[in-house]
mmCIF file of C-alpha atoms in Angstrom:
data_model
loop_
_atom_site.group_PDB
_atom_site.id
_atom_site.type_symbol
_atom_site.label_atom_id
_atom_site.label_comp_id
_atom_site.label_asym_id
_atom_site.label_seq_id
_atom_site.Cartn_x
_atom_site.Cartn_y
_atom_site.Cartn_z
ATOM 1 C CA UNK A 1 -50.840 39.244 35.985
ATOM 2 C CA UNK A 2 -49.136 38.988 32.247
ATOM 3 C CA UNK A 3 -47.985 42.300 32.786
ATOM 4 C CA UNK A 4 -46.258 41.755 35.885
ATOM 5 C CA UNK A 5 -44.711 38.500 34.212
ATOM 6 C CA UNK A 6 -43.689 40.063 31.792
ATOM 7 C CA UNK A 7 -41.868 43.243 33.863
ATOM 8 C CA UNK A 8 -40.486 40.151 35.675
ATOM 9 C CA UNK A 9 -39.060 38.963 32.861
ATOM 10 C CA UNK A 10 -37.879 41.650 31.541
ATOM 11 C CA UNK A 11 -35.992 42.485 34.575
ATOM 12 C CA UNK A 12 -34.666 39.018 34.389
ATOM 13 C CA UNK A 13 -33.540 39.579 30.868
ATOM 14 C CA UNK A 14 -31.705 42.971 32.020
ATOM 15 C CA UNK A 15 -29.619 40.869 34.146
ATOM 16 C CA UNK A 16 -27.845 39.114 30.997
ATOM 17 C CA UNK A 17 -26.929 40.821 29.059
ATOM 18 C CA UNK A 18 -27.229 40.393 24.714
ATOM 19 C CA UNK A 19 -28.783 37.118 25.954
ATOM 20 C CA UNK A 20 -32.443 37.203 24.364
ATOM 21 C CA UNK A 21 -30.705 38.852 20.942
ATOM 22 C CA UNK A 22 -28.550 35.682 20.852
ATOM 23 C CA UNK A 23 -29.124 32.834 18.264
ATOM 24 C CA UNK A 24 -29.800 29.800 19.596
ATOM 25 C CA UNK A 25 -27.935 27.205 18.853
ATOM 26 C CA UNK A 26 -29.319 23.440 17.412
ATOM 27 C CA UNK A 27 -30.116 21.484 20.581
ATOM 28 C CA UNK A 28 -27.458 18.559 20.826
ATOM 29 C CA UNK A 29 -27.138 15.535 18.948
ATOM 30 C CA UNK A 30 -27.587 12.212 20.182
ATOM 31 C CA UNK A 31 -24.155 11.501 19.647
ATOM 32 C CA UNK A 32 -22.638 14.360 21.718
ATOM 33 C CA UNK A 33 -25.462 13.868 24.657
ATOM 34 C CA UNK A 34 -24.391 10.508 24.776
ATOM 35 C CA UNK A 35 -20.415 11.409 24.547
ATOM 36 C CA UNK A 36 -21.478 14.049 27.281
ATOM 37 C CA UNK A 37 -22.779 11.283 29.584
ATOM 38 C CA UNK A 38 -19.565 8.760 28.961
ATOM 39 C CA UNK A 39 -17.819 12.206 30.425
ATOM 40 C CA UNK A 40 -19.754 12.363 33.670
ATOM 41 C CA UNK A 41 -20.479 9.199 34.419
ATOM 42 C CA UNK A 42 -17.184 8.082 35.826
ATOM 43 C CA UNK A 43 -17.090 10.496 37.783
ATOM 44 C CA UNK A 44 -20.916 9.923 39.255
ATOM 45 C CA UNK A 45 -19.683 6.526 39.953
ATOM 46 C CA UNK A 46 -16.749 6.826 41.799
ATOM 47 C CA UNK A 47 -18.327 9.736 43.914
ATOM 48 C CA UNK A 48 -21.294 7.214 44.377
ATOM 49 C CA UNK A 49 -19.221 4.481 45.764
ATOM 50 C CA UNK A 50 -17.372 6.749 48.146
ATOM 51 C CA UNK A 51 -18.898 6.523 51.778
ATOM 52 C CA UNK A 52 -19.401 10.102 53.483
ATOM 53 C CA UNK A 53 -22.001 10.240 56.204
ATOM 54 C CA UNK A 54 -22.744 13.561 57.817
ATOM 55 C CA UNK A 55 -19.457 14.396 59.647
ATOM 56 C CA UNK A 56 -17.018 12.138 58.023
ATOM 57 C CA UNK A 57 -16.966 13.091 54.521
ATOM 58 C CA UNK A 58 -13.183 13.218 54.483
ATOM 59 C CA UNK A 59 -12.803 10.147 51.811
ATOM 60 C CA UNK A 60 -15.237 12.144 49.622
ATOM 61 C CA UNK A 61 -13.650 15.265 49.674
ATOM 62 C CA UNK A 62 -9.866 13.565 49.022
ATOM 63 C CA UNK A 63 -12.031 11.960 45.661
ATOM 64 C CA UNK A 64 -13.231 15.274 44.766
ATOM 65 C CA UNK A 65 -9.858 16.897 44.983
ATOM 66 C CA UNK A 66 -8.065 14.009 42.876
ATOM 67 C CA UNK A 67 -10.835 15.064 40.380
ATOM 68 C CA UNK A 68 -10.506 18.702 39.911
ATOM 69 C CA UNK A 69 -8.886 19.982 37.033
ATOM 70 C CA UNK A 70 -5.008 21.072 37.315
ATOM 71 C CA UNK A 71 -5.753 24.683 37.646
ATOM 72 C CA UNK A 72 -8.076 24.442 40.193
ATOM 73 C CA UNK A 73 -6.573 24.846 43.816
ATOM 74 C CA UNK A 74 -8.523 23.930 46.027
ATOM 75 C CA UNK A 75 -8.759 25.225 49.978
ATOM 76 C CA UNK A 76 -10.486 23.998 53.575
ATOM 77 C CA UNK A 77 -12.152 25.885 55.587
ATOM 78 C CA UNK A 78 -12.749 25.457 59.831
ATOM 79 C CA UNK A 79 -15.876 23.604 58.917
ATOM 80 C CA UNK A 80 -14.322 21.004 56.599
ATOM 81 C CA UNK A 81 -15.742 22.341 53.212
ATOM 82 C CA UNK A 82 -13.980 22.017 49.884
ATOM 83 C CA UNK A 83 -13.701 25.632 48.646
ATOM 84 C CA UNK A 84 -12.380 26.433 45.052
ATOM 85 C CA UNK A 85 -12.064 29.970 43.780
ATOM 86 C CA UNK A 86 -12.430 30.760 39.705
ATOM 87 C CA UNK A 87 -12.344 34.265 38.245
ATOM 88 C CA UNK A 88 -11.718 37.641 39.800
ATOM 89 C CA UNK A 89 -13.798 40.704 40.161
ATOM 90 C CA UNK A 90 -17.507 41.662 41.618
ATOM 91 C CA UNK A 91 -19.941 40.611 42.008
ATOM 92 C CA UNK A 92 -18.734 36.753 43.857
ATOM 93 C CA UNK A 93 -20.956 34.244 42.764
ATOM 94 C CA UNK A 94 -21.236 31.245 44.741
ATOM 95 C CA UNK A 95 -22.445 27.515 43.973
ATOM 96 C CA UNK A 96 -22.764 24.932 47.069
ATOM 97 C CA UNK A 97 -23.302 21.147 46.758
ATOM 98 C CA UNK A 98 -22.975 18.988 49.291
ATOM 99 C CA UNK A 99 -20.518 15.628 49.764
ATOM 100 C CA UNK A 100 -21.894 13.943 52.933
ATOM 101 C CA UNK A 101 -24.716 11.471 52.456
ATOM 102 C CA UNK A 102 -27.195 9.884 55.175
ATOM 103 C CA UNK A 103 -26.264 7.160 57.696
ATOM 104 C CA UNK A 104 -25.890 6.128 61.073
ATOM 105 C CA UNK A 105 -23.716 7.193 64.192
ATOM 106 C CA UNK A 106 -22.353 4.542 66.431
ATOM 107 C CA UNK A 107 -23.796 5.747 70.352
ATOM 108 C CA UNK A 108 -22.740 3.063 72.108
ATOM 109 C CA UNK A 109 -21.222 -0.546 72.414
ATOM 110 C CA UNK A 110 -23.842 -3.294 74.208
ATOM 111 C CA UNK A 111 -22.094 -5.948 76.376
ATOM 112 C CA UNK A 112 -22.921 -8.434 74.081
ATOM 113 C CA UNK A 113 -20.952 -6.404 71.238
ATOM 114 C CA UNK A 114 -23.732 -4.824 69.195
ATOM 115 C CA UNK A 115 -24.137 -1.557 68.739
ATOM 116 C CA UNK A 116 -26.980 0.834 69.772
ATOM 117 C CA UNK A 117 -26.868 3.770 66.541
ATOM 118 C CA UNK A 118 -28.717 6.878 65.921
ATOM 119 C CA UNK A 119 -29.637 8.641 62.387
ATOM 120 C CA UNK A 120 -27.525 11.006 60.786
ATOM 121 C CA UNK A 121 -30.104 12.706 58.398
ATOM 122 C CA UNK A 122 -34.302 12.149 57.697
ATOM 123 C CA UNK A 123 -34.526 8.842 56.040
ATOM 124 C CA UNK A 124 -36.860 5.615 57.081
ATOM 125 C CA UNK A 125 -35.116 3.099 59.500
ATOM 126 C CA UNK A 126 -37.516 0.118 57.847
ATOM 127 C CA UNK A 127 -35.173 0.395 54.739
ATOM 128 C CA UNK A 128 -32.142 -0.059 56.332
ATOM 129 C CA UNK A 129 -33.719 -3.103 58.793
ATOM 130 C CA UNK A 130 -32.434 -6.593 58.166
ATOM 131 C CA UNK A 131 -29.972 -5.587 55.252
ATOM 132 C CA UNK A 132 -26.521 -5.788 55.463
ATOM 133 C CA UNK A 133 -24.205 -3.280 57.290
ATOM 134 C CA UNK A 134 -20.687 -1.125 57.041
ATOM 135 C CA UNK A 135 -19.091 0.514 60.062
ATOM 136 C CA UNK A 136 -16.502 2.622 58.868
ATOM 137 C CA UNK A 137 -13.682 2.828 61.427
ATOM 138 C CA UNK A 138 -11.545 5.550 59.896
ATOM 139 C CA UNK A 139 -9.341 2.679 58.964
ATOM 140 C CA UNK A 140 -11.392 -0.112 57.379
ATOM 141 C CA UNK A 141 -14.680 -1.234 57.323
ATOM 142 C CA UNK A 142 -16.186 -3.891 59.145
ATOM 143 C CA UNK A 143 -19.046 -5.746 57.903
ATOM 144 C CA UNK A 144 -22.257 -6.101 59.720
ATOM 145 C CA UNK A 145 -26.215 -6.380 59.946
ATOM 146 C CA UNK A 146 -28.967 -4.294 60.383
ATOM 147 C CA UNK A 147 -30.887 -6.446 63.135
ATOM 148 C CA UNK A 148 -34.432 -6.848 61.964
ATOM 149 C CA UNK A 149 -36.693 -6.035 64.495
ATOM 150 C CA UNK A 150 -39.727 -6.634 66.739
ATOM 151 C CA UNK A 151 -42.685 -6.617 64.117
ATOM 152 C CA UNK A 152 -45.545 -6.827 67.175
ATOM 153 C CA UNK A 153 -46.485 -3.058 67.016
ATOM 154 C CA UNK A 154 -50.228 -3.832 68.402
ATOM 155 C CA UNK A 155 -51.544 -2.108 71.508
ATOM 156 C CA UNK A 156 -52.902 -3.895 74.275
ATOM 157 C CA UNK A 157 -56.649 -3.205 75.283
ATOM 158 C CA UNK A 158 -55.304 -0.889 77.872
ATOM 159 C CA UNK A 159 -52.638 0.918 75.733
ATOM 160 C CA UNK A 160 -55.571 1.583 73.128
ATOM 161 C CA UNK A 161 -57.802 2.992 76.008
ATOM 162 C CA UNK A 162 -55.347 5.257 76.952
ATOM 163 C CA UNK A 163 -54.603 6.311 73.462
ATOM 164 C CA UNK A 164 -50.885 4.521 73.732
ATOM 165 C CA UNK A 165 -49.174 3.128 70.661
ATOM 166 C CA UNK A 166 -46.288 0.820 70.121
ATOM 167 C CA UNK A 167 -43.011 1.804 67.841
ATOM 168 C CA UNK A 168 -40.775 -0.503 66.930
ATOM 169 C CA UNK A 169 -37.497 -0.588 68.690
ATOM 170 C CA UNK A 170 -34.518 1.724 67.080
ATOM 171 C CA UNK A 171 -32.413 -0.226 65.313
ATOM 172 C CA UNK A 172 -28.967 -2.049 66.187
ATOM 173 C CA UNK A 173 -26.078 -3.417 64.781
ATOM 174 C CA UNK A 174 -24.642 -6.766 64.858
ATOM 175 C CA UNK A 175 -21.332 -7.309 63.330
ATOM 176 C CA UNK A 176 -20.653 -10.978 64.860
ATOM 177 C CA UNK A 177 -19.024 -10.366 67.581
ATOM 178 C CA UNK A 178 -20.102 -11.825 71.375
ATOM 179 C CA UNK A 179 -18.917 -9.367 73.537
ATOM 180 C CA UNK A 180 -17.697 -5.056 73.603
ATOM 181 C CA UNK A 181 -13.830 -6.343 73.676
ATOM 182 C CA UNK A 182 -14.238 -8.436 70.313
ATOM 183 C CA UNK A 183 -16.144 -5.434 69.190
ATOM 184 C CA UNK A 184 -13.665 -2.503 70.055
ATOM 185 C CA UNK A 185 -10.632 -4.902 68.958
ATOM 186 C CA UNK A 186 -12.290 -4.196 65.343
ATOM 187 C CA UNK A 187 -11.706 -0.570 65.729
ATOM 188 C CA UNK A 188 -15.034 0.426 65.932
ATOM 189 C CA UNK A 189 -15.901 3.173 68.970
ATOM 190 C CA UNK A 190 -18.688 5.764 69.434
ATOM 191 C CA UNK A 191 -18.701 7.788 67.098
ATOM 192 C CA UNK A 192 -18.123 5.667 64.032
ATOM 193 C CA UNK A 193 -20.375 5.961 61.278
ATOM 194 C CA UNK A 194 -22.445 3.290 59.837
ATOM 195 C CA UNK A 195 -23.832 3.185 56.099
ATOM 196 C CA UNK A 196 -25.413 0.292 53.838
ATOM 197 C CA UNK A 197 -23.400 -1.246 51.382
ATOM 198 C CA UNK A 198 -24.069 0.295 48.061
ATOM 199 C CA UNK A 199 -23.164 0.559 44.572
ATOM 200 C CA UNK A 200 -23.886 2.235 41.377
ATOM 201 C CA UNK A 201 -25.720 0.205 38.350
ATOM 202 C CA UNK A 202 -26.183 1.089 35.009
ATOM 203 C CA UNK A 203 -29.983 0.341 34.234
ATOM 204 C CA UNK A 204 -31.818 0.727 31.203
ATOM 205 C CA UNK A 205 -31.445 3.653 28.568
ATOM 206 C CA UNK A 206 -30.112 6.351 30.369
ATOM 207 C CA UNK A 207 -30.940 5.256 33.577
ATOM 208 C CA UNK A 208 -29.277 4.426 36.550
ATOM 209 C CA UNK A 209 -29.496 3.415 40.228
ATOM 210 C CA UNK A 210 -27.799 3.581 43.617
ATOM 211 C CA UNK A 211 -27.894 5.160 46.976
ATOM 212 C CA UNK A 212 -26.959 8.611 47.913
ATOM 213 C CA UNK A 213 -27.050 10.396 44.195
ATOM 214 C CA UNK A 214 -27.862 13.205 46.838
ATOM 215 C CA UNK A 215 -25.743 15.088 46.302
ATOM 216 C CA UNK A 216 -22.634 13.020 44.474
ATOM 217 C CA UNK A 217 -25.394 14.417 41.603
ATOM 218 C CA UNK A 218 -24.357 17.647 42.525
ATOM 219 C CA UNK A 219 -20.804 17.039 43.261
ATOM 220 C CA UNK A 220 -20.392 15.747 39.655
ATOM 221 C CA UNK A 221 -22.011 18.853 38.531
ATOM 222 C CA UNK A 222 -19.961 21.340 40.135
ATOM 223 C CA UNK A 223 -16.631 19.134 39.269
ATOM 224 C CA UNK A 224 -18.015 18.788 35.312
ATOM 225 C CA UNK A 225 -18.372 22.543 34.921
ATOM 226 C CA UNK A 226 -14.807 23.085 36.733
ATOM 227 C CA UNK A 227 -13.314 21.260 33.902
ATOM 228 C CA UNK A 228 -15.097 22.757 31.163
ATOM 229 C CA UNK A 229 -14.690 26.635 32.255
ATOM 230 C CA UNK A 230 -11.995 28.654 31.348
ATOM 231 C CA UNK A 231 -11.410 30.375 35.014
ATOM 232 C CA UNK A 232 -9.339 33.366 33.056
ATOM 233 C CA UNK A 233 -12.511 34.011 30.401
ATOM 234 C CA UNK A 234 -15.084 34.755 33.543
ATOM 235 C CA UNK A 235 -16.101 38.162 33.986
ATOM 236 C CA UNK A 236 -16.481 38.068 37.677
ATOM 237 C CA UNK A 237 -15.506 35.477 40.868
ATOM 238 C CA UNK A 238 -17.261 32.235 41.163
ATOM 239 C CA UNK A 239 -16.838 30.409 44.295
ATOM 240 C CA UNK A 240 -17.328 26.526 44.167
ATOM 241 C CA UNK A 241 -18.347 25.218 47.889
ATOM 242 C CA UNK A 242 -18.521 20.917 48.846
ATOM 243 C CA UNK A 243 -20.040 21.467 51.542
ATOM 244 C CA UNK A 244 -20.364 19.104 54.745
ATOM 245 C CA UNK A 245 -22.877 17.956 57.180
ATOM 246 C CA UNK A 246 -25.894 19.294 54.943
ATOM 247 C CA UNK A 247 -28.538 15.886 55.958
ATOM 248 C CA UNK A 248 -28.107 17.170 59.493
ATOM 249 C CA UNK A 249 -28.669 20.824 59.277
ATOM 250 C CA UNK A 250 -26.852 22.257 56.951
ATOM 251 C CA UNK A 251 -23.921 23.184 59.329
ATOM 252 C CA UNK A 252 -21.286 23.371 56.711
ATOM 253 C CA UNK A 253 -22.943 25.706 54.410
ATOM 254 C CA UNK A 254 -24.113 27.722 57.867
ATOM 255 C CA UNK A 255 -19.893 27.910 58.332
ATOM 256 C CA UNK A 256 -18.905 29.412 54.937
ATOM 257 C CA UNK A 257 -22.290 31.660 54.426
ATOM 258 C CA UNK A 258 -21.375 33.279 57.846
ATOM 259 C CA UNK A 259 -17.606 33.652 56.366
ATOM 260 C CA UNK A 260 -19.103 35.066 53.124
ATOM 261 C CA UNK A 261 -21.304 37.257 54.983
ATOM 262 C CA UNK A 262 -23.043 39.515 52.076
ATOM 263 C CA UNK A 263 -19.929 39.560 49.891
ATOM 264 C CA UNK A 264 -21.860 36.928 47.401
ATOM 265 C CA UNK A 265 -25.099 38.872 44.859
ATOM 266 C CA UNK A 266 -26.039 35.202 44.615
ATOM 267 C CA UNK A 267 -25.798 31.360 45.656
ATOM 268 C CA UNK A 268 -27.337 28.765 43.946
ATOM 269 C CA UNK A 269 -27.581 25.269 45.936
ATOM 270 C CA UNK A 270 -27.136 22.077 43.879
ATOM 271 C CA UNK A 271 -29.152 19.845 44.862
ATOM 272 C CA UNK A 272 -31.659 17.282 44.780
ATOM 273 C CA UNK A 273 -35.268 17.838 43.286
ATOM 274 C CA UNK A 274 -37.209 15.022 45.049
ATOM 275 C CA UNK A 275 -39.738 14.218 42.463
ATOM 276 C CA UNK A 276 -42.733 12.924 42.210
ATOM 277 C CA UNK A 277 -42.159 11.008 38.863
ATOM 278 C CA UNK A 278 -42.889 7.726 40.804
ATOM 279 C CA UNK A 279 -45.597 4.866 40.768
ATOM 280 C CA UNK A 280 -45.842 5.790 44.895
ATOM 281 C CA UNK A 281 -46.157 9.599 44.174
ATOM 282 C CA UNK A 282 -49.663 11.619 43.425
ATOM 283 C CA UNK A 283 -48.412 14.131 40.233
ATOM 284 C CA UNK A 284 -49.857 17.219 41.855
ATOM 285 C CA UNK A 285 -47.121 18.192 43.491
ATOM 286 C CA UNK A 286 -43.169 18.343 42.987
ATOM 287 C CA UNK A 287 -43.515 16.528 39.711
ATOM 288 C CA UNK A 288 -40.168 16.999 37.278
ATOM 289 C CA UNK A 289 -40.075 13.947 35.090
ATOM 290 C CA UNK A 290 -36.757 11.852 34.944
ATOM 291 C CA UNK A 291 -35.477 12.696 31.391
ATOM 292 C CA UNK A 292 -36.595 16.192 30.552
ATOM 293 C CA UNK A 293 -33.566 18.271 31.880
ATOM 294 C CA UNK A 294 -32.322 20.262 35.023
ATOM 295 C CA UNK A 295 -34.728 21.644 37.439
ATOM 296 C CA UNK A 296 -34.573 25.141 38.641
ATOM 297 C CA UNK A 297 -36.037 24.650 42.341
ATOM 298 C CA UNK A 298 -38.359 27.681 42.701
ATOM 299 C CA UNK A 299 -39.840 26.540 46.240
ATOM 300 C CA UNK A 300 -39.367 24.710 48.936
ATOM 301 C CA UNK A 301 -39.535 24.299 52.803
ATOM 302 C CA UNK A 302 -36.431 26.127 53.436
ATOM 303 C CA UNK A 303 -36.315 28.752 50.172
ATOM 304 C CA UNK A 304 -38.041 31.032 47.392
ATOM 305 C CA UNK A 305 -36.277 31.982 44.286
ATOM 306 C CA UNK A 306 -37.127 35.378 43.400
ATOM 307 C CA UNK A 307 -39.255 35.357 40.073
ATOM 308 C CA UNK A 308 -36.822 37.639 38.101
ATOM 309 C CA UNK A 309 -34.186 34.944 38.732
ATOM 310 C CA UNK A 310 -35.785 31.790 37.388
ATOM 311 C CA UNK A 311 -36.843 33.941 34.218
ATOM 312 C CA UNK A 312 -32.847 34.264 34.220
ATOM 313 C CA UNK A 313 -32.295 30.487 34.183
ATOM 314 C CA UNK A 314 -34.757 30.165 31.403
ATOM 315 C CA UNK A 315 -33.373 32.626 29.452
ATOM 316 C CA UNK A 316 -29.926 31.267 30.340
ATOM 317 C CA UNK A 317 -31.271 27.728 29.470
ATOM 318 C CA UNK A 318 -32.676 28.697 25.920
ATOM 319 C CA UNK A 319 -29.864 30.715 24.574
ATOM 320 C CA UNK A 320 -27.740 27.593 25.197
ATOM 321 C CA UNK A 321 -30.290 24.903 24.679
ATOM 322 C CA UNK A 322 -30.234 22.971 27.965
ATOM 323 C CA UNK A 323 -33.510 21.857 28.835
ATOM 324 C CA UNK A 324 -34.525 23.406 31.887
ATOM 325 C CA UNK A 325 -37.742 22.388 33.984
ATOM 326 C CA UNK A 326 -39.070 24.737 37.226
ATOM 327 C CA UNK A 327 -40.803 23.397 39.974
ATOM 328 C CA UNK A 328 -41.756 22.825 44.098
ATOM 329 C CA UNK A 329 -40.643 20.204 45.665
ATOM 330 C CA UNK A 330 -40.148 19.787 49.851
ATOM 331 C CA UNK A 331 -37.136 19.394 51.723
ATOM 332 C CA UNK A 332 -34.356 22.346 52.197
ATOM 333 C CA UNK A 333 -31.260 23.417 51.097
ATOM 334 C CA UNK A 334 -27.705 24.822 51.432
ATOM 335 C CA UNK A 335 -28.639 28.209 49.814
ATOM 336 C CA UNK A 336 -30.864 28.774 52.633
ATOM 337 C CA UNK A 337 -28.410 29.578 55.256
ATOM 338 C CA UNK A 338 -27.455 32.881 53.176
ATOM 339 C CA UNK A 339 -30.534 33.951 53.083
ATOM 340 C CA UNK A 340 -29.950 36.014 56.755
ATOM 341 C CA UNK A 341 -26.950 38.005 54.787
ATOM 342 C CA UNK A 342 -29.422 39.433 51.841
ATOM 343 C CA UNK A 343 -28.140 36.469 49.470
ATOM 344 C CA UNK A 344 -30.807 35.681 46.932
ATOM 345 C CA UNK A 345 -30.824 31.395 46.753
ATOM 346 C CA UNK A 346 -31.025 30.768 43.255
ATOM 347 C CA UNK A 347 -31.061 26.794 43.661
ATOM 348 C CA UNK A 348 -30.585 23.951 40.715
ATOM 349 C CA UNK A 349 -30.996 20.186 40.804
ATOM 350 C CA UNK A 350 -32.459 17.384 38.990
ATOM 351 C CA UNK A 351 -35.047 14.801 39.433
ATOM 352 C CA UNK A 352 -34.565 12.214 41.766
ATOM 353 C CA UNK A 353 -37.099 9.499 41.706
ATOM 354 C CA UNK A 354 -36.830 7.582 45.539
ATOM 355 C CA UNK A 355 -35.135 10.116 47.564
ATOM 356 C CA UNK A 356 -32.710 8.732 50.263
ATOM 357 C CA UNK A 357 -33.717 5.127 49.620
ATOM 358 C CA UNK A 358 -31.441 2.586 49.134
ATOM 359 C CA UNK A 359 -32.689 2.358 45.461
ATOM 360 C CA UNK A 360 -32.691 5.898 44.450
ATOM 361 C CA UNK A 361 -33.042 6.518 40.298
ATOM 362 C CA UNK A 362 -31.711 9.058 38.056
ATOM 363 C CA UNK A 363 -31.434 9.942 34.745
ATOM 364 C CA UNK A 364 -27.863 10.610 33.544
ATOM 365 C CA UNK A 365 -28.996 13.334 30.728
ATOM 366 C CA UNK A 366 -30.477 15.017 33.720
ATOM 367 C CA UNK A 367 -26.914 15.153 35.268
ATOM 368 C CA UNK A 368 -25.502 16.199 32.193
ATOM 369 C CA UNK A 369 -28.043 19.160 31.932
ATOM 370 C CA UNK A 370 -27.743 20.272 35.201
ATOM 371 C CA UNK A 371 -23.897 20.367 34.930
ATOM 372 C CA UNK A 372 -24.158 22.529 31.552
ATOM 373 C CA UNK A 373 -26.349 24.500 33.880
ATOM 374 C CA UNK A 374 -24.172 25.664 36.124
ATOM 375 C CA UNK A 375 -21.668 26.272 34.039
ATOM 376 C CA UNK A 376 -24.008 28.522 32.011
ATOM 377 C CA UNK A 377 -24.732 30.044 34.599
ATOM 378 C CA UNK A 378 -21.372 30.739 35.954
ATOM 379 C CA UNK A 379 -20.345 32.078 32.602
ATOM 380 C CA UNK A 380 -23.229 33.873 31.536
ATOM 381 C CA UNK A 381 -24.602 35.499 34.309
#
């Protein structure tokens, strides 16, 4: 078993380069770790505060263009994915994070003007009941409710016998109105999109909170190492993907992997590690403490990073001192959907601690380490 380890690493090693020979340098000061998260923070914010839900991520992907850097032009495909191009020359490396966030879709006006919705990604409906509402028109949004709902889930003595049991209701939305004219004279129509209200807090230390870090995380990633590389000093093509629709199948990613076909020698998904570093959570399984650095995500339900690649990270990691942990964690990916070209999926993220709550928890020298990550590895590898 060490010897196999070690051919794997070896192998890994082969694949940068001088790497291993390097010095490393002194890990980072307080001082520039905390200058490094007055840098990304802004941007985390204003990505946070955007509203995208699968399908209409068009204000997040104008906010992501305003913050590219000048020499970065950026294109859209047929799906609606931000592409940016940096670098020229084989192989084409490719990193994919994704811009919508989870939600509801608007299925139909009621008579007495609420609205009947359905999910747009896996989430719990009992998070969103009896908290305020948004439905985002295209041209405003309209305040609202979450209705709270029937709580009397017990089975009669007949439903029990024949093994029946009761759900609650889905959910619906009331924004005030008495009738489907008052409600359509508000703009709203099947088909718009309904979120929560949110906003992103500062907490304690390093920490912050807000809903849908995935994947504005990995959006302020991507856009952090944009403005730090130098796209004429790469020794090969990097392609930068925001992708859409990834919470409900990872359609947009599907769209530009087919494109790319088995052009790229690589992707690496950015995205969320859902940890277990939570009071709710057992330890023995996707655990990546909040604090300690990147993850590289070796496993999970949609994708397996070939051995000889996370040795790579690490190595990639140490030479530039970017803490680096590796774990399993479920959930899936938009690396995945190259996997049918050949494409090795060589995914990052970072710990998330309350995964598509409305009270989701990060740790902003995470962010910065995962953006240093993928700059790394677009430079070094």
């Amino acid at each position: 078993m060490r010897s196999t380890r070690a051919a794997l690493a070896a192998l890994g090693a082969a694949l940068v380069p001088g790497l291993l020979a390097a010095q490393v340098p002194p890990p980072p000061s307080a001082a520039l770790t905390a200058q490094r998260i007055a840098e990304a923070e802004p941007i985390l914010s204003s990505l946070v505060e955007s509203y995208g839900v699968s399908g209409m991520e068009g204000p997040v992907r104008d906010l992501v263009q305003s913050l590219l850097p000048a020499w970065a032009k950026a294109e859209t495909d047929t799906a609606g994915n931000l592409l940016i191009r940096a670098g020229t020359g084989d192989p084409l490396v490719v990193f994919v994070a994704h811009m919508d966030e989870i939600g509801y879709r608007v299925t139909a006006l009621r008579e007495d003007g609420s609205l009947d919705v359905e999910r747009q990604g896996g989430f719990y409906p009992s998070l969103y009941e009896g908290r305020p509402a948004l439905v985002h028109t295209g041209a405003r949004s309209v305040p609202g409710v979450f209705r709270p709902r029937d709580t009397d889930t017990s089975a009669s003595a007949e439903e029990r016998a024949r093994g029946a049991k009761r759900t609650p209701p889905p959910l619906r939305v009331d924004v005030g109105t008495t009738s489907r004219a008052a409600t359509e004279a508000m703009g709203i129509r099947e088909g718009s999109t309904v979120t929560m209200p949110k906003s992103y807090q500062r907490l304690a230390g390093s920490r912050a909170t807000a809903r849908s870090f995935d994947d504005r995380v990995g959006c302020t990633a991507l856009l952090l190492a944009l403005r730090r590389i130098d796209p004429k000093r790469l020794r090969h093509e990097v392609l930068f993907i925001f992708s859409v629709r990834e919470e409900t199948g990872l359609d947009g990613a599907r769209v530009a992997a087919a494109a790319l076909g088995t052009k790229p020698v690589r992707v690496h998904a950015v995205d969320t590690f859902v940890s277990a570093d939570s009071p709710l959570e057992l330890p023995n399984f996707g655990l990546a403490p909040l604090g300690l650095g990147a993850v590289a995500r070796a496993l999970d339900n949609s994708s397996a990073t070939p051995p000889a690649y996370l040795d790579t990270l690490r190595i990639i990691a140490r030479s530039r001192t970017i803490p680096l942990q590796v774990g399993a964690t479920n959930g899936g990916n938009d690396g995945s959907t190259f996997a049918p070209y050949g494409v090795p999926d060589v995914a990052l993220g970072w710990p998330l601690r309350y995964s598509h709550s409305p009270a989701e928890v990060v740790d902003l020298k995470d962010v910065v380490a995962l953006a240093e990550m993928v700059q790394a590895a677009a430079e070094a590898w």
